[in-house]
Amino acid sequence: MDLSVFHRRNKSQVNEKDIIVTSNFATQLFFSYFKELVGKEVTVELKNDLAIRGTLHSVDQYLNIKLENTRVVDQDKYPHMLSVRNCFIRGSVVRYVLLPQDGVDIDILHDATRREARGG
Amino acid sequence: MAAAAAAAAAEEEIAVKEPLDLIRLSLDERIYVKLRSDRELRGKLHAYDQHLNMILGDVEEIVTTVEIDDETYEEIVRTTKRTIPFLFVRGDGVILVSPPLRTA
Amino acid sequence: MASAGPGLESLVDQIISVITNDGRNIVGTLRGFDQATNIILDESHERVYSTRYVLVNCDLLPGLLSNALIGSLVQNSAISNKFLSWCLKEGVQQLVLGLYIIRGDNISVVGEVDEELDARLDLSNLRAHPLKPVIH
């Protein structure tokens, strides 16, 4: 990302449209990546150490995640979600997502990353 | 003309002007990542963005915990290792990223 | 931008179970939500998980007693089992909260409660450590 664009302008000239475009770019790569994984099994590990496994149902630009057929990985320790089968996880509390290896081609991922590094 | 453009593009590929350029050069290489809550990762970098969200392959995670012995009040430092084949890491937990060592 | 993502539309007027960033578990009916995941919960209650005995019906003793303390009280016949079962409850406690608005920043997980599964849960026999808070 070329920050010099912002240095040349003063703050008042950075209009709302620019900010929206920038924030769209912000999670584009991983937003797209997770959309490709819809229907696959993932394990989401949260920042409170809770790990939830389930089928990826959907994702949004904040990387909020919806899982179906969920089960908590350590149910004896965490019986707090025993009656929950579908859940929404706020993107901000995610630490890791353990991914299936057959999700997206590695080369495509590398190319998308380089493209994002240039354009973002 | 086209050759000049290609050379310029190639030069841009290797130019390191800002921190993230260094991470770009580590694509498809094993890197070291230090995370909040005393976690460390080593793995092959497959994707990243400007938040330092990342996808790593063949990851080794090391978690360091410190417990206090009830009787002696001594600090017991424990490390737990696990391996994860393919992992998305949310960037807000990243403290530092280190490119592969080039000593070998 | 139209949100084709995981909104909470499908959960409106359903019973949901929310885990907050400070580790609480609140169950209630979802009445509304917005982009920032702020939510309105109706007829809500908190489920308090604990591995300790919780004191009810009694103002004399401190609110929470450790298992070790209760064990020693019983062993020394300081209190009878009958008294114990009257004033001490273990398992999940339910606190009535009513109408609640939870700010999205404090929400970790929103779960759709399967009412059949939930009815089958024996909360009085569920013992667990409280969830850890989220550390950003």
mmCIF file of C-alpha atoms in Angstrom:
data_model
loop_
_atom_site.group_PDB
_atom_site.id
_atom_site.type_symbol
_atom_site.label_atom_id
_atom_site.label_comp_id
_atom_site.label_asym_id
_atom_site.label_seq_id
_atom_site.Cartn_x
_atom_site.Cartn_y
_atom_site.Cartn_z
ATOM 1 C CA MET A 1 0.000 0.000 0.000
ATOM 2 C CA ASP A 2 1.364 3.406 -0.987
ATOM 3 C CA LEU A 3 0.908 5.608 2.046
ATOM 4 C CA SER A 4 2.470 8.614 0.321
ATOM 5 C CA VAL A 5 -0.875 9.316 -1.318
ATOM 6 C CA PHE A 6 -2.187 10.155 2.108
ATOM 7 C CA HIS A 7 0.855 12.221 3.057
ATOM 8 C CA ARG A 8 0.433 14.533 0.076
ATOM 9 C CA ARG A 9 -3.179 15.288 0.878
ATOM 10 C CA ASN A 10 -4.322 16.845 4.073
ATOM 11 C CA LYS A 11 -6.813 15.092 6.308
ATOM 12 C CA SER A 12 -9.913 16.958 5.172
ATOM 13 C CA GLN A 13 -9.315 15.832 1.621
ATOM 14 C CA VAL A 14 -9.393 12.174 2.523
ATOM 15 C CA ASN A 15 -13.023 11.730 1.755
ATOM 16 C CA GLU A 16 -15.396 9.064 2.912
ATOM 17 C CA LYS A 17 -15.267 7.229 -0.390
ATOM 18 C CA ASP A 18 -11.520 6.601 -0.018
ATOM 19 C CA ILE A 19 -12.006 5.221 3.451
ATOM 20 C CA ILE A 20 -14.683 2.804 2.302
ATOM 21 C CA VAL A 21 -12.525 1.626 -0.595
ATOM 22 C CA THR A 22 -9.577 1.131 1.768
ATOM 23 C CA SER A 23 -11.608 -0.820 4.294
ATOM 24 C CA ASN A 24 -13.074 -2.981 1.537
ATOM 25 C CA PHE A 25 -9.567 -3.892 0.506
ATOM 26 C CA ALA A 26 -8.676 -4.542 4.102
ATOM 27 C CA THR A 27 -10.174 -7.995 4.490
ATOM 28 C CA GLN A 28 -10.787 -8.802 0.845
ATOM 29 C CA LEU A 29 -8.250 -11.595 0.611
ATOM 30 C CA PHE A 30 -9.341 -13.558 3.652
ATOM 31 C CA PHE A 31 -13.017 -12.704 3.166
ATOM 32 C CA SER A 32 -12.777 -14.254 -0.314
ATOM 33 C CA TYR A 33 -10.742 -17.144 1.005
ATOM 34 C CA PHE A 34 -13.277 -18.033 3.684
ATOM 35 C CA LYS A 35 -16.122 -17.747 1.191
ATOM 36 C CA GLU A 36 -14.365 -20.475 -0.809
ATOM 37 C CA LEU A 37 -14.362 -22.683 2.291
ATOM 38 C CA VAL A 38 -18.132 -22.537 2.877
ATOM 39 C CA GLY A 39 -19.462 -26.042 3.449
ATOM 40 C CA LYS A 40 -16.149 -27.344 4.804
ATOM 41 C CA GLU A 41 -15.374 -28.432 8.362
ATOM 42 C CA VAL A 42 -13.292 -25.988 10.385
ATOM 43 C CA THR A 43 -12.332 -25.497 14.007
ATOM 44 C CA VAL A 44 -12.474 -21.960 15.326
ATOM 45 C CA GLU A 45 -10.328 -21.284 18.361
ATOM 46 C CA LEU A 46 -11.362 -18.216 20.334
ATOM 47 C CA LYS A 47 -9.340 -15.852 22.472
ATOM 48 C CA ASN A 48 -11.009 -17.331 25.564
ATOM 49 C CA ASP A 49 -9.484 -20.747 24.635
ATOM 50 C CA LEU A 50 -12.877 -22.166 23.618
ATOM 51 C CA ALA A 51 -12.587 -24.205 20.413
ATOM 52 C CA ILE A 52 -15.686 -24.814 18.322
ATOM 53 C CA ARG A 53 -15.794 -27.242 15.416
ATOM 54 C CA GLY A 54 -18.474 -27.103 12.751
ATOM 55 C CA THR A 55 -19.353 -26.668 9.104
ATOM 56 C CA LEU A 56 -18.609 -23.192 7.780
ATOM 57 C CA HIS A 57 -21.968 -21.682 6.842
ATOM 58 C CA SER A 58 -21.006 -18.106 6.019
ATOM 59 C CA VAL A 59 -18.585 -15.267 6.607
ATOM 60 C CA ASP A 60 -18.762 -11.474 6.247
ATOM 61 C CA GLN A 61 -16.288 -8.646 5.691
ATOM 62 C CA TYR A 62 -15.477 -8.442 9.422
ATOM 63 C CA LEU A 63 -14.638 -12.142 9.257
ATOM 64 C CA ASN A 64 -17.554 -12.889 11.552
ATOM 65 C CA ILE A 65 -18.224 -16.586 11.084
ATOM 66 C CA LYS A 66 -21.349 -18.702 11.204
ATOM 67 C CA LEU A 67 -20.952 -22.416 11.891
ATOM 68 C CA GLU A 68 -23.485 -25.221 11.604
ATOM 69 C CA ASN A 69 -23.568 -28.575 13.382
ATOM 70 C CA THR A 70 -21.252 -27.198 16.013
ATOM 71 C CA ARG A 71 -19.641 -28.995 18.866
ATOM 72 C CA VAL A 72 -17.233 -27.645 21.414
ATOM 73 C CA VAL A 73 -13.930 -29.511 21.166
ATOM 74 C CA ASP A 74 -13.561 -30.048 24.929
ATOM 75 C CA GLN A 75 -17.196 -30.479 25.998
ATOM 76 C CA ASP A 76 -16.398 -31.757 29.472
ATOM 77 C CA LYS A 77 -14.471 -28.628 30.289
ATOM 78 C CA TYR A 78 -16.865 -26.326 28.417
ATOM 79 C CA PRO A 79 -20.463 -27.568 28.707
ATOM 80 C CA HIS A 80 -21.686 -24.012 28.116
ATOM 81 C CA MET A 81 -22.884 -24.649 24.581
ATOM 82 C CA LEU A 82 -24.344 -28.152 24.858
ATOM 83 C CA SER A 83 -27.724 -27.103 23.463
ATOM 84 C CA VAL A 84 -26.279 -25.047 20.602
ATOM 85 C CA ARG A 85 -26.013 -26.570 17.118
ATOM 86 C CA ASN A 86 -25.612 -23.389 15.030
ATOM 87 C CA CYS A 87 -23.640 -20.377 16.083
ATOM 88 C CA PHE A 88 -22.343 -16.962 15.111
ATOM 89 C CA ILE A 89 -18.785 -16.122 16.159
ATOM 90 C CA ARG A 90 -17.683 -12.517 16.237
ATOM 91 C CA GLY A 91 -14.580 -12.063 14.089
ATOM 92 C CA SER A 92 -12.823 -9.996 16.732
ATOM 93 C CA VAL A 93 -12.675 -12.874 19.236
ATOM 94 C CA VAL A 94 -11.149 -15.387 16.843
ATOM 95 C CA ARG A 95 -7.554 -16.413 17.554
ATOM 96 C CA TYR A 96 -7.160 -19.207 14.982
ATOM 97 C CA VAL A 97 -9.163 -21.061 12.424
ATOM 98 C CA LEU A 98 -7.860 -24.586 11.873
ATOM 99 C CA LEU A 99 -8.420 -25.177 8.187
ATOM 100 C CA PRO A 100 -8.922 -28.166 5.921
ATOM 101 C CA GLN A 101 -5.879 -28.719 3.712
ATOM 102 C CA ASP A 102 -7.877 -29.411 0.586
ATOM 103 C CA GLY A 103 -9.530 -25.999 0.667
ATOM 104 C CA VAL A 104 -7.855 -23.691 -1.821
ATOM 105 C CA ASP A 105 -4.915 -24.273 -4.122
ATOM 106 C CA ILE A 106 -1.700 -22.971 -2.524
ATOM 107 C CA ASP A 107 -0.469 -21.295 -5.728
ATOM 108 C CA ILE A 108 -3.738 -19.412 -6.122
ATOM 109 C CA LEU A 109 -3.381 -18.311 -2.493
ATOM 110 C CA HIS A 110 0.176 -17.036 -3.115
ATOM 111 C CA ASP A 111 -0.911 -15.128 -6.229
ATOM 112 C CA ALA A 112 -3.879 -13.596 -4.427
ATOM 113 C CA THR A 113 -1.583 -12.532 -1.588
ATOM 114 C CA ARG A 114 0.894 -10.828 -3.985
ATOM 115 C CA ARG A 115 -1.984 -9.088 -5.721
ATOM 116 C CA GLU A 116 -3.318 -7.903 -2.371
ATOM 117 C CA ALA A 117 0.179 -6.708 -1.355
ATOM 118 C CA ARG A 118 0.405 -4.581 -4.525
ATOM 119 C CA GLY A 119 -3.130 -3.249 -4.601
ATOM 120 C CA GLY A 120 -4.076 -3.029 -0.955
ATOM 121 C CA MET B 1 9.773 -1.350 -23.650
ATOM 122 C CA ALA B 2 8.075 -4.470 -22.387
ATOM 123 C CA ALA B 3 11.407 -5.722 -21.036
ATOM 124 C CA ALA B 4 11.907 -2.457 -19.160
ATOM 125 C CA ALA B 5 8.471 -2.738 -17.641
ATOM 126 C CA ALA B 6 9.131 -6.325 -16.624
ATOM 127 C CA ALA B 7 12.459 -5.308 -15.077
ATOM 128 C CA ALA B 8 10.731 -2.504 -13.192
ATOM 129 C CA ALA B 9 8.111 -4.954 -11.971
ATOM 130 C CA ALA B 10 10.813 -7.409 -10.897
ATOM 131 C CA GLU B 11 12.614 -4.630 -9.072
ATOM 132 C CA GLU B 12 9.387 -3.709 -7.320
ATOM 133 C CA GLU B 13 9.028 -7.350 -6.247
ATOM 134 C CA ILE B 14 12.327 -7.292 -4.350
ATOM 135 C CA ALA B 15 12.299 -3.672 -3.135
ATOM 136 C CA VAL B 16 11.920 -3.377 0.620
ATOM 137 C CA LYS B 17 10.499 0.033 1.463
ATOM 138 C CA GLU B 18 8.149 -0.779 4.265
ATOM 139 C CA PRO B 19 7.828 -3.554 6.873
ATOM 140 C CA LEU B 20 5.225 -5.520 4.981
ATOM 141 C CA ASP B 21 7.586 -5.835 1.995
ATOM 142 C CA LEU B 22 9.771 -7.993 4.193
ATOM 143 C CA ILE B 23 6.850 -10.242 4.891
ATOM 144 C CA ARG B 24 6.067 -10.419 1.174
ATOM 145 C CA LEU B 25 9.568 -11.764 0.599
ATOM 146 C CA SER B 26 8.842 -14.496 3.136
ATOM 147 C CA LEU B 27 5.927 -15.920 1.172
ATOM 148 C CA ASP B 28 6.268 -19.681 0.828
ATOM 149 C CA GLU B 29 9.059 -19.649 3.435
ATOM 150 C CA ARG B 30 9.008 -20.780 7.039
ATOM 151 C CA ILE B 31 8.593 -17.857 9.418
ATOM 152 C CA TYR B 32 8.461 -17.279 13.151
ATOM 153 C CA VAL B 33 5.474 -15.448 14.619
ATOM 154 C CA LYS B 34 5.193 -14.244 18.197
ATOM 155 C CA LEU B 35 1.631 -13.827 19.416
ATOM 156 C CA ARG B 36 -0.153 -12.419 22.422
ATOM 157 C CA SER B 37 -0.885 -14.667 25.406
ATOM 158 C CA ASP B 38 2.604 -16.231 25.241
ATOM 159 C CA ARG B 39 2.183 -18.112 22.001
ATOM 160 C CA GLU B 40 4.752 -18.690 19.301
ATOM 161 C CA LEU B 41 4.275 -20.170 15.855
ATOM 162 C CA ARG B 42 6.653 -21.545 13.245
ATOM 163 C CA GLY B 43 5.220 -22.351 9.870
ATOM 164 C CA LYS B 44 5.264 -21.794 6.145
ATOM 165 C CA LEU B 45 3.656 -18.514 5.134
ATOM 166 C CA HIS B 46 0.987 -19.016 2.488
ATOM 167 C CA ALA B 47 -1.007 -15.768 2.741
ATOM 168 C CA TYR B 48 -1.163 -12.512 4.665
ATOM 169 C CA ASP B 49 -2.801 -9.103 4.517
ATOM 170 C CA GLN B 50 -2.049 -5.665 5.978
ATOM 171 C CA HIS B 51 -3.647 -6.602 9.325
ATOM 172 C CA LEU B 52 -1.131 -9.456 9.510
ATOM 173 C CA ASN B 53 -3.922 -11.953 9.241
ATOM 174 C CA MET B 54 -2.060 -14.996 7.950
ATOM 175 C CA ILE B 55 -2.387 -18.517 6.690
ATOM 176 C CA LEU B 56 0.433 -20.809 7.764
ATOM 177 C CA GLY B 57 1.137 -24.398 6.798
ATOM 178 C CA ASP B 58 2.767 -27.176 8.850
ATOM 179 C CA VAL B 59 2.619 -25.054 11.953
ATOM 180 C CA GLU B 60 4.260 -25.751 15.258
ATOM 181 C CA GLU B 61 2.647 -23.816 18.081
ATOM 182 C CA ILE B 62 4.369 -23.343 21.419
ATOM 183 C CA VAL B 63 2.349 -22.039 24.356
ATOM 184 C CA THR B 64 4.201 -20.960 27.475
ATOM 185 C CA THR B 65 2.337 -21.006 30.781
ATOM 186 C CA VAL B 66 3.566 -20.029 34.200
ATOM 187 C CA GLU B 67 2.043 -21.686 37.228
ATOM 188 C CA ILE B 68 2.811 -20.878 40.823
ATOM 189 C CA ASP B 69 3.414 -23.840 43.077
ATOM 190 C CA ASP B 70 0.856 -23.766 45.925
ATOM 191 C CA GLU B 71 3.417 -24.657 48.571
ATOM 192 C CA THR B 72 6.769 -23.305 47.512
ATOM 193 C CA TYR B 73 5.420 -20.334 45.534
ATOM 194 C CA GLU B 74 7.987 -21.215 42.898
ATOM 195 C CA GLU B 75 7.201 -20.335 39.318
ATOM 196 C CA ILE B 76 6.835 -23.404 37.151
ATOM 197 C CA VAL B 77 7.269 -22.589 33.466
ATOM 198 C CA ARG B 78 5.635 -25.074 31.114
ATOM 199 C CA THR B 79 5.639 -25.158 27.350
ATOM 200 C CA THR B 80 3.061 -27.064 25.347
ATOM 201 C CA LYS B 81 3.705 -27.925 21.731
ATOM 202 C CA ARG B 82 1.211 -28.921 19.090
ATOM 203 C CA THR B 83 1.278 -29.130 15.331
ATOM 204 C CA ILE B 84 -1.449 -27.845 13.043
ATOM 205 C CA PRO B 85 -1.380 -28.686 9.311
ATOM 206 C CA PHE B 86 -3.095 -25.549 8.036
ATOM 207 C CA LEU B 87 -3.938 -22.519 10.118
ATOM 208 C CA PHE B 88 -5.539 -19.081 9.802
ATOM 209 C CA VAL B 89 -4.144 -16.624 12.366
ATOM 210 C CA ARG B 90 -6.022 -13.431 13.137
ATOM 211 C CA GLY B 91 -3.674 -10.473 12.794
ATOM 212 C CA ASP B 92 -4.711 -8.612 15.949
ATOM 213 C CA GLY B 93 -2.825 -11.148 18.067
ATOM 214 C CA VAL B 94 0.456 -10.816 16.209
ATOM 215 C CA ILE B 95 3.347 -9.163 18.063
ATOM 216 C CA LEU B 96 6.205 -9.845 15.672
ATOM 217 C CA VAL B 97 6.984 -11.692 12.491
ATOM 218 C CA SER B 98 10.483 -12.855 11.701
ATOM 219 C CA PRO B 99 11.617 -13.946 8.251
ATOM 220 C CA PRO B 100 13.467 -17.242 7.839
ATOM 221 C CA LEU B 101 17.056 -17.396 9.075
ATOM 222 C CA ARG B 102 19.502 -17.226 6.202
ATOM 223 C CA THR B 103 22.497 -18.575 8.110
ATOM 224 C CA ALA B 104 22.420 -22.052 6.598
ATOM 225 C CA MET C 1 -23.088 -2.846 1.183
ATOM 226 C CA ALA C 2 -25.646 -5.617 1.314
ATOM 227 C CA SER C 3 -24.609 -8.103 3.943
ATOM 228 C CA ALA C 4 -24.824 -11.538 2.414
ATOM 229 C CA GLY C 5 -22.742 -12.728 5.333
ATOM 230 C CA PRO C 6 -23.657 -14.256 8.633
ATOM 231 C CA GLY C 7 -26.228 -11.798 9.904
ATOM 232 C CA LEU C 8 -28.460 -12.718 12.781
ATOM 233 C CA GLU C 9 -31.730 -12.360 10.777
ATOM 234 C CA SER C 10 -32.521 -16.045 10.993
ATOM 235 C CA LEU C 11 -32.293 -15.961 14.791
ATOM 236 C CA VAL C 12 -34.752 -13.142 15.463
ATOM 237 C CA ASP C 13 -37.529 -14.202 17.878
ATOM 238 C CA GLN C 14 -35.597 -17.373 18.632
ATOM 239 C CA ILE C 15 -33.942 -18.299 21.901
ATOM 240 C CA ILE C 16 -30.221 -17.662 21.721
ATOM 241 C CA SER C 17 -27.302 -18.241 24.034
ATOM 242 C CA VAL C 18 -24.732 -15.463 24.148
ATOM 243 C CA ILE C 19 -21.197 -15.786 25.437
ATOM 244 C CA THR C 20 -19.785 -12.411 26.385
ATOM 245 C CA ASN C 21 -16.140 -11.385 26.362
ATOM 246 C CA ASP C 22 -16.040 -11.431 30.166
ATOM 247 C CA GLY C 23 -17.089 -15.084 30.112
ATOM 248 C CA ARG C 24 -20.765 -14.801 30.997
ATOM 249 C CA ASN C 25 -23.474 -16.885 29.375
ATOM 250 C CA ILE C 26 -26.803 -15.124 28.803
ATOM 251 C CA VAL C 27 -29.821 -16.908 27.345
ATOM 252 C CA GLY C 28 -32.865 -15.083 25.988
ATOM 253 C CA THR C 29 -35.033 -14.289 22.986
ATOM 254 C CA LEU C 30 -33.339 -12.232 20.254
ATOM 255 C CA ARG C 31 -35.523 -9.235 19.442
ATOM 256 C CA GLY C 32 -33.106 -7.171 17.377
ATOM 257 C CA PHE C 33 -29.537 -6.586 16.274
ATOM 258 C CA ASP C 34 -27.440 -4.274 14.102
ATOM 259 C CA GLN C 35 -24.271 -4.215 11.992
ATOM 260 C CA ALA C 36 -22.045 -3.953 15.061
ATOM 261 C CA THR C 37 -23.678 -7.079 16.587
ATOM 262 C CA ASN C 38 -25.349 -4.996 19.291
ATOM 263 C CA ILE C 39 -28.300 -7.141 20.320
ATOM 264 C CA ILE C 40 -31.605 -6.841 22.187
ATOM 265 C CA LEU C 41 -32.472 -9.831 24.337
ATOM 266 C CA ASP C 42 -35.902 -10.322 25.856
ATOM 267 C CA GLU C 43 -36.824 -12.481 28.858
ATOM 268 C CA SER C 44 -33.170 -13.201 29.374
ATOM 269 C CA HIS C 45 -31.366 -14.973 32.165
ATOM 270 C CA GLU C 46 -27.746 -15.558 32.986
ATOM 271 C CA ARG C 47 -26.442 -19.071 33.515
ATOM 272 C CA VAL C 48 -23.731 -19.012 36.117
ATOM 273 C CA TYR C 49 -21.350 -21.951 35.836
ATOM 274 C CA SER C 50 -19.359 -22.909 38.854
ATOM 275 C CA THR C 51 -17.483 -25.795 40.381
ATOM 276 C CA ARG C 52 -18.280 -24.444 43.793
ATOM 277 C CA TYR C 53 -21.336 -24.572 45.972
ATOM 278 C CA VAL C 54 -23.482 -21.487 45.764
ATOM 279 C CA LEU C 55 -25.274 -20.256 48.798
ATOM 280 C CA VAL C 56 -29.008 -19.699 48.569
ATOM 281 C CA ASN C 57 -31.672 -19.142 51.248
ATOM 282 C CA CYS C 58 -29.111 -17.868 53.692
ATOM 283 C CA ASP C 59 -27.528 -14.492 54.378
ATOM 284 C CA LEU C 60 -25.270 -15.598 57.206
ATOM 285 C CA LEU C 61 -22.424 -17.151 55.237
ATOM 286 C CA PRO C 62 -20.355 -15.624 52.457
ATOM 287 C CA GLY C 63 -21.808 -15.954 48.982
ATOM 288 C CA LEU C 64 -19.503 -18.616 47.662
ATOM 289 C CA LEU C 65 -17.912 -21.419 49.621
ATOM 290 C CA SER C 66 -15.049 -23.501 48.418
ATOM 291 C CA ASN C 67 -15.537 -27.242 48.157
ATOM 292 C CA ALA C 68 -12.723 -27.736 50.619
ATOM 293 C CA LEU C 69 -14.405 -25.529 53.220
ATOM 294 C CA ILE C 70 -17.744 -27.281 52.841
ATOM 295 C CA GLY C 71 -16.022 -30.655 52.986
ATOM 296 C CA SER C 72 -14.373 -29.760 56.258
ATOM 297 C CA LEU C 73 -17.624 -28.390 57.705
ATOM 298 C CA VAL C 74 -19.426 -31.654 56.915
ATOM 299 C CA GLN C 75 -16.553 -33.781 58.210
ATOM 300 C CA ASN C 76 -16.509 -31.947 61.515
ATOM 301 C CA SER C 77 -20.289 -32.297 61.725
ATOM 302 C CA ALA C 78 -20.473 -28.543 62.017
ATOM 303 C CA ILE C 79 -23.469 -28.530 59.724
ATOM 304 C CA SER C 80 -25.895 -31.255 58.780
ATOM 305 C CA ASN C 81 -26.423 -32.556 55.254
ATOM 306 C CA LYS C 82 -30.041 -31.498 55.493
ATOM 307 C CA PHE C 83 -29.002 -27.935 56.201
ATOM 308 C CA LEU C 84 -26.510 -28.127 53.365
ATOM 309 C CA SER C 85 -29.072 -29.191 50.786
ATOM 310 C CA TRP C 86 -31.355 -26.411 51.988
ATOM 311 C CA CYS C 87 -28.935 -23.568 51.671
ATOM 312 C CA LEU C 88 -26.310 -24.757 49.192
ATOM 313 C CA LYS C 89 -26.866 -25.488 45.552
ATOM 314 C CA GLU C 90 -24.337 -26.774 43.097
ATOM 315 C CA GLY C 91 -24.522 -26.825 39.330
ATOM 316 C CA VAL C 92 -25.646 -24.001 37.106
ATOM 317 C CA GLN C 93 -27.448 -21.116 38.733
ATOM 318 C CA GLN C 94 -29.925 -19.065 36.713
ATOM 319 C CA LEU C 95 -30.247 -15.351 37.339
ATOM 320 C CA VAL C 96 -33.207 -13.511 35.861
ATOM 321 C CA LEU C 97 -32.140 -10.450 33.853
ATOM 322 C CA GLY C 98 -35.197 -9.557 31.748
ATOM 323 C CA LEU C 99 -34.784 -7.141 28.855
ATOM 324 C CA TYR C 100 -31.117 -6.694 28.055
ATOM 325 C CA ILE C 101 -29.137 -4.858 25.430
ATOM 326 C CA ILE C 102 -25.630 -6.195 24.877
ATOM 327 C CA ARG C 103 -23.056 -4.127 23.065
ATOM 328 C CA GLY C 104 -21.511 -5.963 20.131
ATOM 329 C CA ASP C 105 -17.939 -5.288 21.248
ATOM 330 C CA ASN C 106 -18.592 -7.477 24.276
ATOM 331 C CA ILE C 107 -20.027 -10.435 22.392
ATOM 332 C CA SER C 108 -17.966 -13.525 21.598
ATOM 333 C CA VAL C 109 -20.492 -16.074 20.416
ATOM 334 C CA VAL C 110 -24.199 -16.078 19.630
ATOM 335 C CA GLY C 111 -25.613 -19.608 19.592
ATOM 336 C CA GLU C 112 -29.015 -20.746 18.405
ATOM 337 C CA VAL C 113 -30.521 -22.744 21.268
ATOM 338 C CA ASP C 114 -32.027 -26.075 20.259
ATOM 339 C CA GLU C 115 -34.964 -26.020 22.686
ATOM 340 C CA GLU C 116 -35.341 -29.788 22.709
ATOM 341 C CA LEU C 117 -31.688 -30.305 23.590
ATOM 342 C CA ASP C 118 -31.866 -27.507 26.129
ATOM 343 C CA ALA C 119 -34.901 -29.027 27.873
ATOM 344 C CA ARG C 120 -32.961 -32.276 28.235
ATOM 345 C CA LEU C 121 -30.030 -30.559 29.973
ATOM 346 C CA ASP C 122 -29.869 -31.165 33.694
ATOM 347 C CA LEU C 123 -28.450 -27.824 34.738
ATOM 348 C CA SER C 124 -28.423 -28.743 38.421
ATOM 349 C CA ASN C 125 -25.904 -31.457 37.623
ATOM 350 C CA LEU C 126 -23.678 -29.456 35.270
ATOM 351 C CA ARG C 127 -20.539 -28.251 36.908
ATOM 352 C CA ALA C 128 -17.856 -26.361 35.057
ATOM 353 C CA HIS C 129 -15.337 -23.650 35.559
ATOM 354 C CA PRO C 130 -16.594 -20.259 34.446
ATOM 355 C CA LEU C 131 -15.359 -19.367 30.950
ATOM 356 C CA LYS C 132 -12.199 -17.357 30.750
ATOM 357 C CA PRO C 133 -12.550 -13.770 29.590
ATOM 358 C CA VAL C 134 -11.450 -12.931 26.070
ATOM 359 C CA ILE C 135 -8.019 -11.326 26.069
ATOM 360 C CA HIS C 136 -7.521 -9.187 23.000
#
